[in-house]
């Protein structure tokens, strides 16, 4: 995740959209349910995800699945992305790097304005307690947030300005928003955080929040590539 921290510390605008197994499943097969049961992927969302993973732009980072844990989805992602400079891991800021992310992110962003877009069950006061400068919070229903995509896309840009960081935790919809907004507003940073902050905003912790590298936590046969 060095590129991630370096871009933040240098105030270099970038976009980071993560296409892990759920997003790739939605691209691979329409009418599936992903995001831990929260998002039904119809044809429109599947098409939008495919367009987002194939988008190319300087400093638009595309995270793809682990080739060991998800060989089919990893191969499909690589096929869709093709030869591209800004390709990275979908779990660059979680799994073994999660603790490093939590420890370094607040310092890296300093006092930068952050606009947060997430589910209604997310408590952004917890992010403010971490020292993050959350200036606006937009809450969207957790279930099938894609339904609200057009409203979010049109209204939220009124809240951010050049140099801001827009953090999105909204399932597959976040991936599409990162692509759309970074293309239109290349002087602003857009990060698909996924569940990175769930232990703080929702009091929910998954295995991806263990921080293997720093804590020595040992999952049964951890993956050498992504864990």
mmCIF file of C-alpha atoms in Angstrom:
data_model
loop_
_atom_site.group_PDB
_atom_site.id
_atom_site.type_symbol
_atom_site.label_atom_id
_atom_site.label_comp_id
_atom_site.label_asym_id
_atom_site.label_seq_id
_atom_site.Cartn_x
_atom_site.Cartn_y
_atom_site.Cartn_z
ATOM 1 C CA UNK A 1 0.000 0.000 0.000
ATOM 2 C CA UNK A 2 3.019 2.310 -0.303
ATOM 3 C CA UNK A 3 1.569 4.001 -3.384
ATOM 4 C CA UNK A 4 -1.597 4.758 -1.392
ATOM 5 C CA UNK A 5 0.184 6.495 1.484
ATOM 6 C CA UNK A 6 2.629 8.327 -0.807
ATOM 7 C CA UNK A 7 -0.198 9.790 -2.875
ATOM 8 C CA UNK A 8 -1.989 10.992 0.268
ATOM 9 C CA UNK A 9 1.134 12.475 1.830
ATOM 10 C CA UNK A 10 1.979 14.252 -1.406
ATOM 11 C CA UNK A 11 -1.596 15.507 -1.892
ATOM 12 C CA UNK A 12 -1.634 13.882 -5.325
ATOM 13 C CA UNK A 13 -5.235 13.244 -6.481
ATOM 14 C CA UNK A 14 -6.067 9.646 -7.315
ATOM 15 C CA UNK A 15 -8.939 7.206 -7.559
ATOM 16 C CA UNK A 16 -8.953 3.732 -6.011
ATOM 17 C CA UNK A 17 -11.701 1.296 -7.016
ATOM 18 C CA UNK A 18 -11.536 -2.240 -5.621
ATOM 19 C CA UNK A 19 -12.904 -5.142 -7.632
ATOM 20 C CA UNK A 20 -12.809 -8.118 -5.308
ATOM 21 C CA UNK A 21 -14.712 -11.405 -5.615
ATOM 22 C CA UNK A 22 -18.159 -9.821 -5.171
ATOM 23 C CA UNK A 23 -17.702 -7.210 -7.879
ATOM 24 C CA UNK A 24 -16.161 -9.739 -10.249
ATOM 25 C CA UNK A 25 -19.049 -12.113 -9.575
ATOM 26 C CA UNK A 26 -21.427 -9.310 -10.518
ATOM 27 C CA UNK A 27 -19.530 -8.728 -13.752
ATOM 28 C CA UNK A 28 -19.293 -12.434 -14.514
ATOM 29 C CA UNK A 29 -22.916 -13.291 -13.793
ATOM 30 C CA UNK A 30 -25.902 -10.941 -13.755
ATOM 31 C CA UNK A 31 -28.655 -11.301 -11.132
ATOM 32 C CA UNK A 32 -26.347 -12.295 -8.307
ATOM 33 C CA UNK A 33 -26.351 -11.024 -4.731
ATOM 34 C CA UNK A 34 -23.068 -9.649 -3.363
ATOM 35 C CA UNK A 35 -21.737 -7.319 -0.646
ATOM 36 C CA UNK A 36 -22.607 -9.760 2.132
ATOM 37 C CA UNK A 37 -26.182 -9.931 0.898
ATOM 38 C CA UNK A 38 -26.739 -6.188 0.584
ATOM 39 C CA UNK A 39 -26.604 -5.704 -3.192
ATOM 40 C CA UNK A 40 -28.529 -7.360 -6.024
ATOM 41 C CA UNK A 41 -26.543 -6.985 -9.225
ATOM 42 C CA UNK A 42 -28.844 -6.324 -12.173
ATOM 43 C CA UNK A 43 -27.732 -5.863 -15.772
ATOM 44 C CA UNK A 44 -27.216 -2.110 -15.381
ATOM 45 C CA UNK A 45 -24.947 -2.466 -12.361
ATOM 46 C CA UNK A 46 -23.050 -5.324 -13.993
ATOM 47 C CA UNK A 47 -22.443 -3.181 -17.076
ATOM 48 C CA UNK A 48 -21.367 -0.214 -14.963
ATOM 49 C CA UNK A 49 -18.899 -2.354 -13.009
ATOM 50 C CA UNK A 50 -17.440 -3.677 -16.236
ATOM 51 C CA UNK A 51 -17.002 -0.146 -17.572
ATOM 52 C CA UNK A 52 -15.374 0.910 -14.306
ATOM 53 C CA UNK A 53 -12.813 -1.896 -14.298
ATOM 54 C CA UNK A 54 -11.920 -1.190 -17.922
ATOM 55 C CA UNK A 55 -11.541 2.557 -17.432
ATOM 56 C CA UNK A 56 -7.993 3.891 -17.835
ATOM 57 C CA UNK A 57 -6.739 7.175 -16.474
ATOM 58 C CA UNK A 58 -3.579 8.421 -14.830
ATOM 59 C CA UNK A 59 -3.661 7.646 -11.093
ATOM 60 C CA UNK A 60 -6.891 5.650 -11.381
ATOM 61 C CA UNK A 61 -5.964 2.538 -9.399
ATOM 62 C CA UNK A 62 -7.850 -0.692 -10.028
ATOM 63 C CA UNK A 63 -7.684 -3.316 -7.300
ATOM 64 C CA UNK A 64 -8.189 -6.905 -8.462
ATOM 65 C CA UNK A 65 -8.772 -10.202 -6.604
ATOM 66 C CA UNK A 66 -6.075 -12.512 -5.303
ATOM 67 C CA UNK A 67 -4.966 -15.026 -7.940
ATOM 68 C CA UNK A 68 -4.669 -17.782 -5.320
ATOM 69 C CA UNK A 69 -7.969 -17.307 -3.459
ATOM 70 C CA UNK A 70 -10.014 -16.360 -6.533
ATOM 71 C CA UNK A 71 -8.169 -17.657 -9.622
ATOM 72 C CA UNK A 72 -11.187 -17.370 -11.951
ATOM 73 C CA UNK A 73 -12.097 -13.830 -10.908
ATOM 74 C CA UNK A 74 -8.465 -12.736 -10.875
ATOM 75 C CA UNK A 75 -7.969 -14.038 -14.413
ATOM 76 C CA UNK A 76 -11.177 -12.351 -15.565
ATOM 77 C CA UNK A 77 -10.108 -9.058 -13.979
ATOM 78 C CA UNK A 78 -6.694 -9.187 -15.632
ATOM 79 C CA UNK A 79 -8.336 -9.937 -18.980
ATOM 80 C CA UNK A 80 -10.674 -6.970 -18.656
ATOM 81 C CA UNK A 81 -8.017 -4.562 -17.390
ATOM 82 C CA UNK A 82 -5.306 -5.612 -19.818
ATOM 83 C CA UNK A 83 -1.914 -3.894 -19.881
ATOM 84 C CA UNK A 84 -2.295 -1.100 -17.354
ATOM 85 C CA UNK A 85 0.129 0.805 -15.153
ATOM 86 C CA UNK A 86 -2.197 1.483 -12.226
ATOM 87 C CA UNK A 87 -3.266 -2.036 -11.269
ATOM 88 C CA UNK A 88 -3.032 -3.161 -7.657
ATOM 89 C CA UNK A 89 -4.630 -5.502 -5.123
ATOM 90 C CA UNK A 90 -8.263 -5.231 -4.085
ATOM 91 C CA UNK A 91 -7.102 -5.752 -0.489
ATOM 92 C CA UNK A 92 -4.163 -3.332 -0.528
ATOM 93 C CA UNK A 93 -5.496 -1.549 2.569
ATOM 94 C CA UNK A 94 -6.905 -4.546 4.451
ATOM 95 C CA UNK A 95 -5.726 -8.035 5.455
ATOM 96 C CA UNK A 96 -1.998 -7.873 6.295
ATOM 97 C CA UNK A 97 -1.973 -4.112 5.683
ATOM 98 C CA UNK A 98 -5.049 -3.174 7.706
ATOM 99 C CA UNK A 99 -3.278 -2.159 10.912
ATOM 100 C CA UNK A 100 -0.757 -0.178 8.884
ATOM 101 C CA UNK A 101 -3.658 1.549 7.137
ATOM 102 C CA UNK A 102 -5.362 2.478 10.414
ATOM 103 C CA UNK A 103 -2.093 3.692 11.938
ATOM 104 C CA UNK A 104 -0.953 5.792 8.970
ATOM 105 C CA UNK A 105 -4.093 7.057 7.207
ATOM 106 C CA UNK A 106 -5.085 9.797 9.709
ATOM 107 C CA UNK A 107 -1.547 11.224 9.670
ATOM 108 C CA UNK A 108 -1.230 10.963 5.899
ATOM 109 C CA UNK A 109 -4.400 12.957 5.203
ATOM 110 C CA UNK A 110 -3.634 15.512 7.944
ATOM 111 C CA UNK A 111 -6.378 18.146 8.040
ATOM 112 C CA UNK A 112 -7.664 17.526 4.527
ATOM 113 C CA UNK A 113 -11.415 17.891 4.063
ATOM 114 C CA UNK A 114 -13.136 14.522 3.788
ATOM 115 C CA UNK A 115 -16.621 13.887 2.414
ATOM 116 C CA UNK A 116 -17.967 10.526 3.568
ATOM 117 C CA UNK A 117 -20.592 8.521 1.697
ATOM 118 C CA UNK A 118 -21.789 5.361 3.405
ATOM 119 C CA UNK A 119 -24.620 3.284 4.777
ATOM 120 C CA UNK A 120 -27.156 4.585 7.267
ATOM 121 C CA UNK A 121 -25.692 2.356 9.979
ATOM 122 C CA UNK A 122 -22.253 3.966 9.813
ATOM 123 C CA UNK A 123 -21.286 6.297 12.642
ATOM 124 C CA UNK A 124 -18.870 8.880 11.278
ATOM 125 C CA UNK A 125 -18.352 10.392 14.731
ATOM 126 C CA UNK A 126 -15.964 7.491 15.261
ATOM 127 C CA UNK A 127 -13.924 8.706 12.279
ATOM 128 C CA UNK A 128 -13.809 12.223 13.686
ATOM 129 C CA UNK A 129 -12.530 10.756 16.943
ATOM 130 C CA UNK A 130 -9.636 9.295 14.932
ATOM 131 C CA UNK A 131 -8.696 12.826 13.890
ATOM 132 C CA UNK A 132 -10.253 12.739 10.423
ATOM 133 C CA UNK A 133 -11.718 16.019 9.181
ATOM 134 C CA UNK A 134 -15.152 14.785 8.075
ATOM 135 C CA UNK A 135 -16.883 17.917 6.788
ATOM 136 C CA UNK A 136 -19.916 16.270 5.175
ATOM 137 C CA UNK A 137 -21.603 12.899 5.601
ATOM 138 C CA UNK A 138 -24.051 11.390 3.123
ATOM 139 C CA UNK A 139 -25.950 8.334 4.336
ATOM 140 C CA UNK A 140 -27.606 5.881 1.966
ATOM 141 C CA UNK A 141 -29.729 2.791 2.727
ATOM 142 C CA UNK A 142 -27.509 -0.284 3.080
ATOM 143 C CA UNK A 143 -29.683 -2.545 0.977
ATOM 144 C CA UNK A 144 -29.362 -2.129 -2.793
ATOM 145 C CA UNK A 145 -27.636 1.254 -2.738
ATOM 146 C CA UNK A 146 -27.401 1.066 -6.525
ATOM 147 C CA UNK A 147 -31.023 2.239 -6.638
ATOM 148 C CA UNK A 148 -29.813 5.627 -5.404
ATOM 149 C CA UNK A 149 -26.830 5.861 -7.743
ATOM 150 C CA UNK A 150 -28.156 8.634 -9.999
ATOM 151 C CA UNK A 151 -29.198 10.795 -7.045
ATOM 152 C CA UNK A 152 -25.819 10.395 -5.365
ATOM 153 C CA UNK A 153 -23.899 11.023 -8.574
ATOM 154 C CA UNK A 154 -25.742 14.257 -9.284
ATOM 155 C CA UNK A 155 -26.097 15.783 -5.810
ATOM 156 C CA UNK A 156 -22.938 14.873 -3.876
ATOM 157 C CA UNK A 157 -20.470 16.787 -6.126
ATOM 158 C CA UNK A 158 -22.050 19.972 -4.769
ATOM 159 C CA UNK A 159 -20.448 19.089 -1.425
ATOM 160 C CA UNK A 160 -16.840 18.583 -2.447
ATOM 161 C CA UNK A 161 -14.200 20.841 -3.928
ATOM 162 C CA UNK A 162 -10.787 20.534 -5.554
ATOM 163 C CA UNK A 163 -8.288 18.862 -3.234
ATOM 164 C CA UNK A 164 -10.878 17.102 -1.068
ATOM 165 C CA UNK A 165 -10.868 13.394 -0.317
ATOM 166 C CA UNK A 166 -14.171 11.651 -0.990
ATOM 167 C CA UNK A 167 -14.436 8.367 0.885
ATOM 168 C CA UNK A 168 -17.085 5.883 -0.188
ATOM 169 C CA UNK A 169 -18.270 2.795 1.689
ATOM 170 C CA UNK A 170 -21.246 1.652 -0.351
ATOM 171 C CA UNK A 171 -20.647 -1.795 -1.822
ATOM 172 C CA UNK A 172 -20.340 -2.177 -5.611
ATOM 173 C CA UNK A 173 -21.916 1.246 -6.140
ATOM 174 C CA UNK A 174 -18.744 2.795 -4.708
ATOM 175 C CA UNK A 175 -16.651 1.342 -7.523
ATOM 176 C CA UNK A 176 -18.810 2.962 -10.162
ATOM 177 C CA UNK A 177 -18.854 6.311 -8.351
ATOM 178 C CA UNK A 178 -15.061 6.382 -8.010
ATOM 179 C CA UNK A 179 -14.677 5.831 -11.735
ATOM 180 C CA UNK A 180 -17.346 8.362 -12.750
ATOM 181 C CA UNK A 181 -16.238 11.117 -10.395
ATOM 182 C CA UNK A 182 -12.477 10.771 -10.825
ATOM 183 C CA UNK A 183 -12.937 11.005 -14.576
ATOM 184 C CA UNK A 184 -14.972 14.194 -14.159
ATOM 185 C CA UNK A 185 -13.071 15.667 -11.200
ATOM 186 C CA UNK A 186 -9.413 14.595 -11.603
ATOM 187 C CA UNK A 187 -8.214 17.152 -9.030
ATOM 188 C CA UNK A 188 -10.098 15.404 -6.223
ATOM 189 C CA UNK A 189 -9.244 12.077 -4.556
ATOM 190 C CA UNK A 190 -11.855 9.308 -4.503
ATOM 191 C CA UNK A 191 -11.327 6.187 -2.408
ATOM 192 C CA UNK A 192 -13.516 3.105 -2.287
ATOM 193 C CA UNK A 193 -12.968 2.221 1.369
ATOM 194 C CA UNK A 194 -15.302 -0.749 1.453
ATOM 195 C CA UNK A 195 -15.330 -2.125 4.998
ATOM 196 C CA UNK A 196 -11.964 -0.645 6.027
ATOM 197 C CA UNK A 197 -13.484 1.364 8.860
ATOM 198 C CA UNK A 198 -16.284 -1.036 9.827
ATOM 199 C CA UNK A 199 -14.759 -1.834 13.244
ATOM 200 C CA UNK A 200 -15.135 1.870 14.067
ATOM 201 C CA UNK A 201 -18.195 3.015 12.136
ATOM 202 C CA UNK A 202 -20.314 -0.123 12.577
ATOM 203 C CA UNK A 203 -18.636 -1.991 15.439
ATOM 204 C CA UNK A 204 -18.192 -4.951 13.069
ATOM 205 C CA UNK A 205 -14.891 -6.733 12.585
ATOM 206 C CA UNK A 206 -14.095 -9.319 9.911
ATOM 207 C CA UNK A 207 -10.986 -11.403 9.273
ATOM 208 C CA UNK A 208 -9.751 -8.724 6.861
ATOM 209 C CA UNK A 209 -9.349 -6.424 9.882
ATOM 210 C CA UNK A 210 -6.835 -8.575 11.729
ATOM 211 C CA UNK A 211 -3.673 -6.982 10.345
ATOM 212 C CA UNK A 212 -1.640 -10.191 10.037
ATOM 213 C CA UNK A 213 1.712 -8.620 9.272
ATOM 214 C CA UNK A 214 1.780 -6.379 12.317
ATOM 215 C CA UNK A 215 -0.102 -8.464 14.881
ATOM 216 C CA UNK A 216 1.129 -11.932 14.045
ATOM 217 C CA UNK A 217 -2.463 -13.141 13.785
ATOM 218 C CA UNK A 218 -2.423 -16.507 12.048
ATOM 219 C CA UNK A 219 -5.502 -17.621 10.149
ATOM 220 C CA UNK A 220 -5.654 -21.296 9.233
ATOM 221 C CA UNK A 221 -3.377 -21.610 6.208
ATOM 222 C CA UNK A 222 -3.266 -17.867 5.380
ATOM 223 C CA UNK A 223 -2.841 -17.040 1.690
ATOM 224 C CA UNK A 224 0.723 -16.081 0.792
ATOM 225 C CA UNK A 225 -0.501 -13.502 -1.736
ATOM 226 C CA UNK A 226 -3.330 -11.582 -0.062
ATOM 227 C CA UNK A 227 -3.067 -12.488 3.640
#
